[in-house]
Short mmCIF file of C-alpha atoms and ligand atoms in Angstrom, two decimals:
data_model
loop_
_atom_site.label_atom_id
_atom_site.label_comp_id
_atom_site.label_asym_id
_atom_site.label_seq_id
_atom_site.Cartn_x
_atom_site.Cartn_y
_atom_site.Cartn_z
CA MET E 267 -3.04 3.01 20.91
CA LYS E 268 -3.17 6.37 19.16
CA GLU E 269 -5.83 7.04 16.54
CA ASN E 270 -4.27 7.70 13.12
CA ASN E 271 -0.87 6.60 14.23
CA GLY E 272 -0.02 4.08 11.44
CA LEU E 273 3.59 3.25 12.92
CA LEU E 274 2.41 1.13 15.97
CA LEU E 275 1.10 -1.91 14.34
CA PRO E 276 4.24 -2.43 11.80
CA ARG E 277 6.68 -1.61 14.56
CA ARG E 278 4.74 -4.39 17.20
CA LYS E 279 5.18 -6.92 13.64
CA LEU E 280 8.98 -6.11 13.08
CA LEU E 281 10.07 -5.81 16.80
CA GLY E 282 7.57 -9.06 17.71
CA GLY E 283 10.14 -11.69 16.37
CA MET E 284 12.67 -9.91 18.43
CA ALA E 285 11.07 -9.93 21.65
CA ALA E 286 10.01 -13.36 21.35
CA SER E 287 13.61 -14.36 21.10
CA ALA E 288 14.93 -12.65 23.72
CA GLY E 289 12.22 -14.06 26.04
CA LEU E 290 13.18 -17.60 24.99
CA ALA E 291 16.96 -16.37 25.98
CA LEU E 292 15.76 -15.30 29.14
CA SER E 293 13.54 -18.41 30.11
CA GLY E 294 14.95 -20.63 32.91
CA CYS E 295 18.17 -18.58 32.34
CA ASP E 296 18.97 -16.32 35.41
CA ALA E 297 22.26 -17.22 35.67
CA LEU E 298 22.65 -15.98 31.95
CA ASN E 299 22.20 -12.47 33.39
CA ASP E 300 25.51 -11.84 34.21
CA SER E 301 27.28 -13.61 31.59
CA ALA E 302 29.20 -11.77 29.15
CA ASP E 303 27.39 -13.67 26.10
CA PHE E 304 24.15 -13.07 27.27
CA ARG E 305 25.26 -8.82 27.84
CA SER E 306 26.27 -8.76 24.38
CA VAL E 307 23.13 -10.60 22.66
CA LEU E 308 21.27 -7.96 25.07
CA ARG E 309 23.29 -5.21 23.29
CA SER E 310 22.91 -6.59 19.56
CA ALA E 311 19.32 -7.02 20.05
CA GLU E 312 18.98 -2.95 21.36
CA ARG E 313 21.35 -2.21 18.16
CA LEU E 314 18.74 -4.28 15.58
CA ASN E 315 16.11 -2.37 17.81
CA LYS E 316 17.63 1.03 16.73
CA ALA E 317 17.92 -0.15 13.28
CA SER E 318 14.19 -0.86 12.77
CA GLN E 319 12.94 2.03 14.55
CA ARG E 320 15.38 4.43 12.32
CA LEU E 321 14.50 2.96 9.39
CA ILE E 322 10.83 2.92 10.40
CA ALA E 323 10.74 6.57 11.16
CA GLY E 324 12.23 7.14 8.21
CA ARG E 325 10.01 5.22 6.40
CA GLY E 326 6.94 6.16 8.17
CA ALA E 327 7.56 10.12 7.66
CA LEU E 328 4.28 11.96 5.94
CA ALA E 329 4.62 13.03 2.57
CA ARG E 330 3.98 16.57 2.10
CA GLU E 331 0.21 17.62 1.82
CA TYR E 332 -0.82 21.11 -0.08
CA SER E 333 -3.25 23.30 -0.04
CA GLN E 334 -6.77 23.53 -2.04
CA SER E 335 -5.22 26.84 -3.70
CA GLU E 336 -2.03 24.22 -4.71
CA MET E 337 -4.13 21.92 -6.67
CA SER E 338 -3.08 21.62 -10.63
CA PRO E 339 -5.64 22.67 -12.55
CA ALA E 340 -5.52 19.38 -15.06
CA PHE E 341 -4.36 16.27 -13.98
CA PRO E 342 -2.94 14.27 -16.24
CA LYS E 343 -4.04 10.78 -17.14
CA ASN E 344 -1.25 7.73 -17.71
CA GLY E 345 -0.87 4.27 -18.48
CA THR E 346 -4.23 2.78 -18.66
CA ILE E 347 -7.32 5.10 -18.96
CA ASN E 348 -9.96 2.55 -19.62
CA PRO E 349 -9.19 -1.35 -18.95
CA GLY E 350 -12.09 -1.45 -21.87
CA THR E 351 -12.85 -5.28 -21.21
CA PRO E 352 -16.42 -6.52 -21.24
CA GLU E 353 -17.17 -7.06 -17.41
CA TYR E 354 -14.96 -3.51 -16.85
CA LEU E 355 -17.61 -1.48 -19.21
CA ARG E 356 -20.52 -3.76 -17.64
CA HIS E 357 -19.09 -2.48 -14.21
CA VAL E 358 -19.20 1.37 -15.68
CA SER E 359 -22.55 1.11 -17.24
CA GLU E 360 -23.99 0.17 -13.94
CA GLY E 361 -22.10 2.46 -11.95
CA PHE E 362 -20.04 -0.42 -10.34
CA ALA E 363 -23.71 -1.56 -8.21
CA ASN E 364 -22.11 -5.03 -8.86
CA TRP E 365 -18.22 -4.87 -8.62
CA ARG E 366 -16.96 -6.24 -5.84
CA LEU E 367 -13.28 -5.53 -4.49
CA ARG E 368 -11.71 -8.83 -3.14
CA LEU E 369 -9.24 -9.33 -0.30
CA ASP E 370 -7.54 -13.00 -0.50
CA GLY E 371 -4.49 -14.59 0.69
CA MET E 372 -3.25 -14.79 3.98
CA PHE E 373 -6.17 -13.20 5.57
CA ALA E 374 -8.08 -14.83 8.62
CA ARG E 375 -11.22 -13.57 6.93
CA PRO E 376 -10.96 -12.87 3.22
CA MET E 377 -13.44 -10.10 1.79
CA SER E 378 -15.42 -9.05 -0.57
CA LEU E 379 -16.91 -5.17 -0.41
CA SER E 380 -18.94 -3.10 -2.33
CA LEU E 381 -18.72 0.10 -2.97
CA ALA E 382 -20.60 1.74 -1.12
CA GLN E 383 -19.32 -0.50 1.88
CA LEU E 384 -15.88 1.01 1.14
CA MET E 385 -17.50 4.88 0.47
CA ALA E 386 -19.09 3.63 4.37
CA MET E 387 -15.50 3.10 5.77
CA PRO E 388 -13.95 6.11 7.55
CA ALA E 389 -12.31 8.15 4.87
CA ARG E 390 -8.77 10.47 4.85
CA GLU E 391 -8.78 13.18 2.46
CA GLN E 392 -5.03 14.12 1.01
CA ILE E 393 -3.92 16.63 -1.20
CA THR E 394 -0.15 15.06 -2.36
CA ARG E 395 1.97 15.54 -5.64
CA HIS E 396 2.30 12.55 -7.62
CA ASP E 397 5.64 12.01 -9.55
CA CYS E 398 5.92 9.97 -12.36
CA VAL E 399 8.50 8.28 -13.87
CA GLU E 400 7.90 10.24 -17.63
CA GLY E 401 8.56 13.57 -16.17
CA TRP E 402 5.77 14.80 -14.77
CA SER E 403 3.98 16.15 -11.54
CA ALA E 404 0.51 17.23 -10.10
CA ILE E 405 -1.06 17.79 -7.23
CA GLY E 406 -4.35 16.44 -6.61
CA LYS E 407 -6.59 15.73 -3.67
CA TRP E 408 -7.28 11.68 -2.72
CA ARG E 409 -10.14 10.08 -0.39
CA GLY E 410 -10.41 6.98 0.74
CA PRO E 411 -10.31 4.69 3.47
CA PRO E 412 -6.82 3.89 4.84
CA LEU E 413 -5.54 0.33 3.52
CA ARG E 414 -4.77 -0.14 6.95
CA LEU E 415 -8.56 -0.57 8.05
CA LEU E 416 -9.48 -3.38 5.22
CA LEU E 417 -6.14 -5.14 6.45
CA GLU E 418 -7.30 -5.19 9.56
CA ALA E 419 -11.00 -5.91 9.18
CA ALA E 420 -10.02 -9.13 7.29
CA GLN E 421 -7.54 -9.99 10.16
CA ILE E 422 -4.12 -10.19 8.07
CA SER E 423 -2.12 -12.79 9.08
CA SER E 424 0.99 -12.29 11.02
CA ARG E 425 3.06 -14.00 8.48
CA ALA E 426 2.00 -11.87 5.67
CA ARG E 427 4.69 -9.61 4.53
CA TYR E 428 3.48 -7.86 1.25
CA ILE E 429 0.06 -6.40 -0.35
CA ILE E 430 -0.41 -7.20 -3.81
CA PHE E 431 -2.66 -5.35 -5.94
CA HIS E 432 -4.43 -7.18 -8.95
CA CYS E 433 -5.63 -4.60 -11.63
CA ALA E 434 -8.67 -4.86 -14.07
CA ASP E 435 -6.08 -3.84 -16.96
CA ASP E 436 -4.38 -6.05 -19.03
CA PHE E 437 -1.29 -4.88 -20.78
CA GLY E 438 -0.61 -7.29 -23.43
CA GLY E 439 -1.55 -10.05 -21.75
CA THR E 440 0.21 -9.28 -18.41
CA PRO E 441 -2.61 -8.02 -15.89
CA TYR E 442 -1.29 -4.63 -14.33
CA TYR E 443 -0.09 -5.66 -10.44
CA GLU E 444 1.74 -3.99 -7.76
CA SER E 445 2.72 -4.84 -4.22
CA ILE E 446 4.06 -3.19 -1.48
CA ASP E 447 5.47 -4.11 1.87
CA LEU E 448 3.37 -4.01 5.65
CA ILE E 449 5.27 -0.46 6.15
CA ASP E 450 3.53 1.06 3.61
CA ALA E 451 0.93 -0.83 3.86
CA PHE E 452 0.27 0.56 7.15
CA HIS E 453 1.33 3.98 6.90
CA PRO E 454 -1.32 6.76 7.37
CA GLN E 455 -1.59 8.30 4.03
CA THR E 456 -1.87 4.78 2.12
CA ILE E 457 -5.37 5.01 1.24
CA LEU E 458 -7.78 3.19 -1.47
CA ALA E 459 -8.92 6.61 -3.29
CA TRP E 460 -12.35 6.17 -4.38
CA GLY E 461 -12.52 9.79 -4.37
CA MET E 462 -10.74 12.50 -6.32
CA ASN E 463 -10.72 16.08 -6.76
CA GLY E 464 -13.99 16.38 -4.73
CA GLY E 465 -15.72 14.22 -6.96
CA MET E 466 -15.86 10.13 -7.67
CA LEU E 467 -12.55 8.77 -9.11
CA PRO E 468 -12.81 8.97 -12.75
CA VAL E 469 -12.39 5.86 -14.90
CA GLY E 470 -9.26 7.35 -16.60
CA HIS E 471 -7.44 8.02 -12.80
CA GLY E 472 -8.77 4.31 -11.97
CA ALA E 473 -12.60 3.79 -11.33
CA PRO E 474 -13.51 2.72 -8.95
CA VAL E 475 -10.47 2.56 -6.81
CA ARG E 476 -6.88 2.92 -6.76
CA LEU E 477 -4.34 3.38 -4.53
CA ARG E 478 -2.76 6.08 -3.48
CA VAL E 479 0.61 5.06 -1.66
CA GLU E 480 2.08 8.90 -1.24
CA ARG E 481 5.84 8.12 -0.13
CA GLN E 482 6.19 6.50 -3.74
CA LEU E 483 6.29 7.46 -7.49
CA GLY E 484 3.42 6.83 -9.84
CA TYR E 485 4.05 4.01 -11.24
CA LYS E 486 2.95 1.77 -7.64
CA HIS E 487 -0.32 3.50 -7.03
CA ALA E 488 -2.39 0.92 -8.97
CA LYS E 489 -5.43 1.59 -10.41
CA TYR E 490 -8.72 -0.39 -11.02
CA VAL E 491 -8.01 -2.31 -7.97
CA MET E 492 -9.61 -5.60 -8.13
CA LEU E 493 -7.99 -7.89 -5.67
CA ILE E 494 -5.76 -7.12 -3.12
CA GLU E 495 -3.87 -9.93 -1.90
CA ALA E 496 -1.62 -10.55 1.58
CA ALA E 497 1.43 -12.64 0.84
CA GLU E 498 4.36 -13.92 2.16
CA SER E 499 6.55 -13.67 -0.63
CA LEU E 500 6.48 -11.98 -4.10
CA SER E 501 8.17 -15.07 -6.01
CA GLY E 502 4.06 -16.41 -6.77
CA VAL E 503 2.83 -13.25 -8.87
CA GLY E 504 3.81 -12.17 -12.23
CA LYS E 505 7.84 -12.81 -12.85
CA GLY E 506 8.18 -12.30 -9.14
CA LYS E 507 10.02 -9.07 -9.22
CA GLY E 508 6.29 -7.71 -7.31
CA GLY E 509 5.36 -5.46 -10.43
CA TYR E 510 4.05 -4.83 -14.04
CA TRP E 511 7.41 -2.60 -14.54
CA GLU E 512 9.56 -3.96 -12.18
CA ASP E 513 9.16 -7.66 -14.23
CA GLU E 514 9.06 -6.60 -17.45
CA TYR E 515 11.08 -3.01 -17.52
CA ASP E 516 13.52 -3.95 -14.25
CA TYR E 517 11.86 -0.67 -12.55
CA GLU E 518 12.99 -0.75 -8.67
CA TRP E 519 10.40 -2.59 -6.63
CA TYR E 520 10.76 0.33 -3.70
CA ALA E 521 9.91 3.55 -5.63
CA GLY E 522 10.53 6.02 -2.51
CA ILE E 523 10.58 9.86 -2.84
N1 MTE R 852 -3.95 -0.32 -13.42
C1 MTE R 852 -2.96 0.28 -13.63
N2 MTE R 852 -2.80 0.86 -12.48
C2 MTE R 852 -1.54 1.93 -12.79
C3 MTE R 852 -0.91 2.52 -14.07
C4 MTE R 852 -1.52 1.80 -15.61
O1 MTE R 852 -0.58 1.73 -16.57
N3 MTE R 852 -2.62 0.90 -15.01
N4 MTE R 852 -0.27 3.35 -14.88
C5 MTE R 852 0.37 3.80 -13.40
C6 MTE R 852 1.56 5.02 -13.50
S1 MTE R 852 2.84 4.72 -14.68
C7 MTE R 852 1.32 6.23 -13.21
S2 MTE R 852 1.72 7.54 -13.13
C8 MTE R 852 -0.56 6.48 -12.84
C9 MTE R 852 -0.86 7.45 -13.25
O2 MTE R 852 -2.20 7.58 -12.74
P1 MTE R 852 -3.07 8.80 -13.05
O3 MTE R 852 -3.70 8.11 -14.60
O4 MTE R 852 -4.33 8.95 -12.38
O5 MTE R 852 -2.34 9.90 -13.72
O6 MTE R 852 -0.99 4.89 -12.31
C10 MTE R 852 -0.33 4.43 -12.46
N5 MTE R 852 -1.15 2.89 -11.90
MO1 MO R 853 3.94 6.84 -14.03
#
């Protein structure tokens, strides 16, 4: 497997089911090889195959990356700029030494990681443009492990279809949450950033870790991530639309750019 190619795993996942059913159709049915029915099954499998490859090639394309000199002199802070709960404030005062990121749900090995452990993982650094629906954009530099590495370390179930990010901030009784599918979760530019613009991620931008999901709009980039959940469906979370803005304000769940 080529390194740094986030396309391989989701593709295998998507096509795995199809290959399995093609295998079933084949077993002990050699005579079928000649039948028109079987040929049409093969043809439609091929069509599906092409369609899913096209979809993934599009969704898997990299977001544009910028040079150091193109970075915005000031990067706005938006939404919550400090969760302000006693627990969060305690973590800030301890330099996040006792903070843990949990991975739970459809994982064979649910995990709990310290900030030091996250920082010891192989990291990707990327200078990208953040687009907020409120009408501003800014170019910043982000650093952190690809989400894919965490999902693989925790052995995500083959039945999982969504990754849900639960955040430390409360929006009037509703904790901020967001979700993405596995195509974005395994995308090479999808990282859990603990670094920003060459330093540690500041509180205003989501310390200690925030999601960067570079092919989507700003509200998908969950800050103050506490828990990463793998699930088969989004129906059990919040009001079921996959995110705070989706539930409360009818924003699109897939906010591709
Ligand atoms: N937990 C949490 N994540 C969040 C938000 C928030 O209010 N809380 N706001 C979102 C929105 S709308 C945007 S544009 C970006 C802003 O990130 P920034 O503060 O680093 O600019 O974070 C997103 N992630
Ligand atoms: Mo935003």
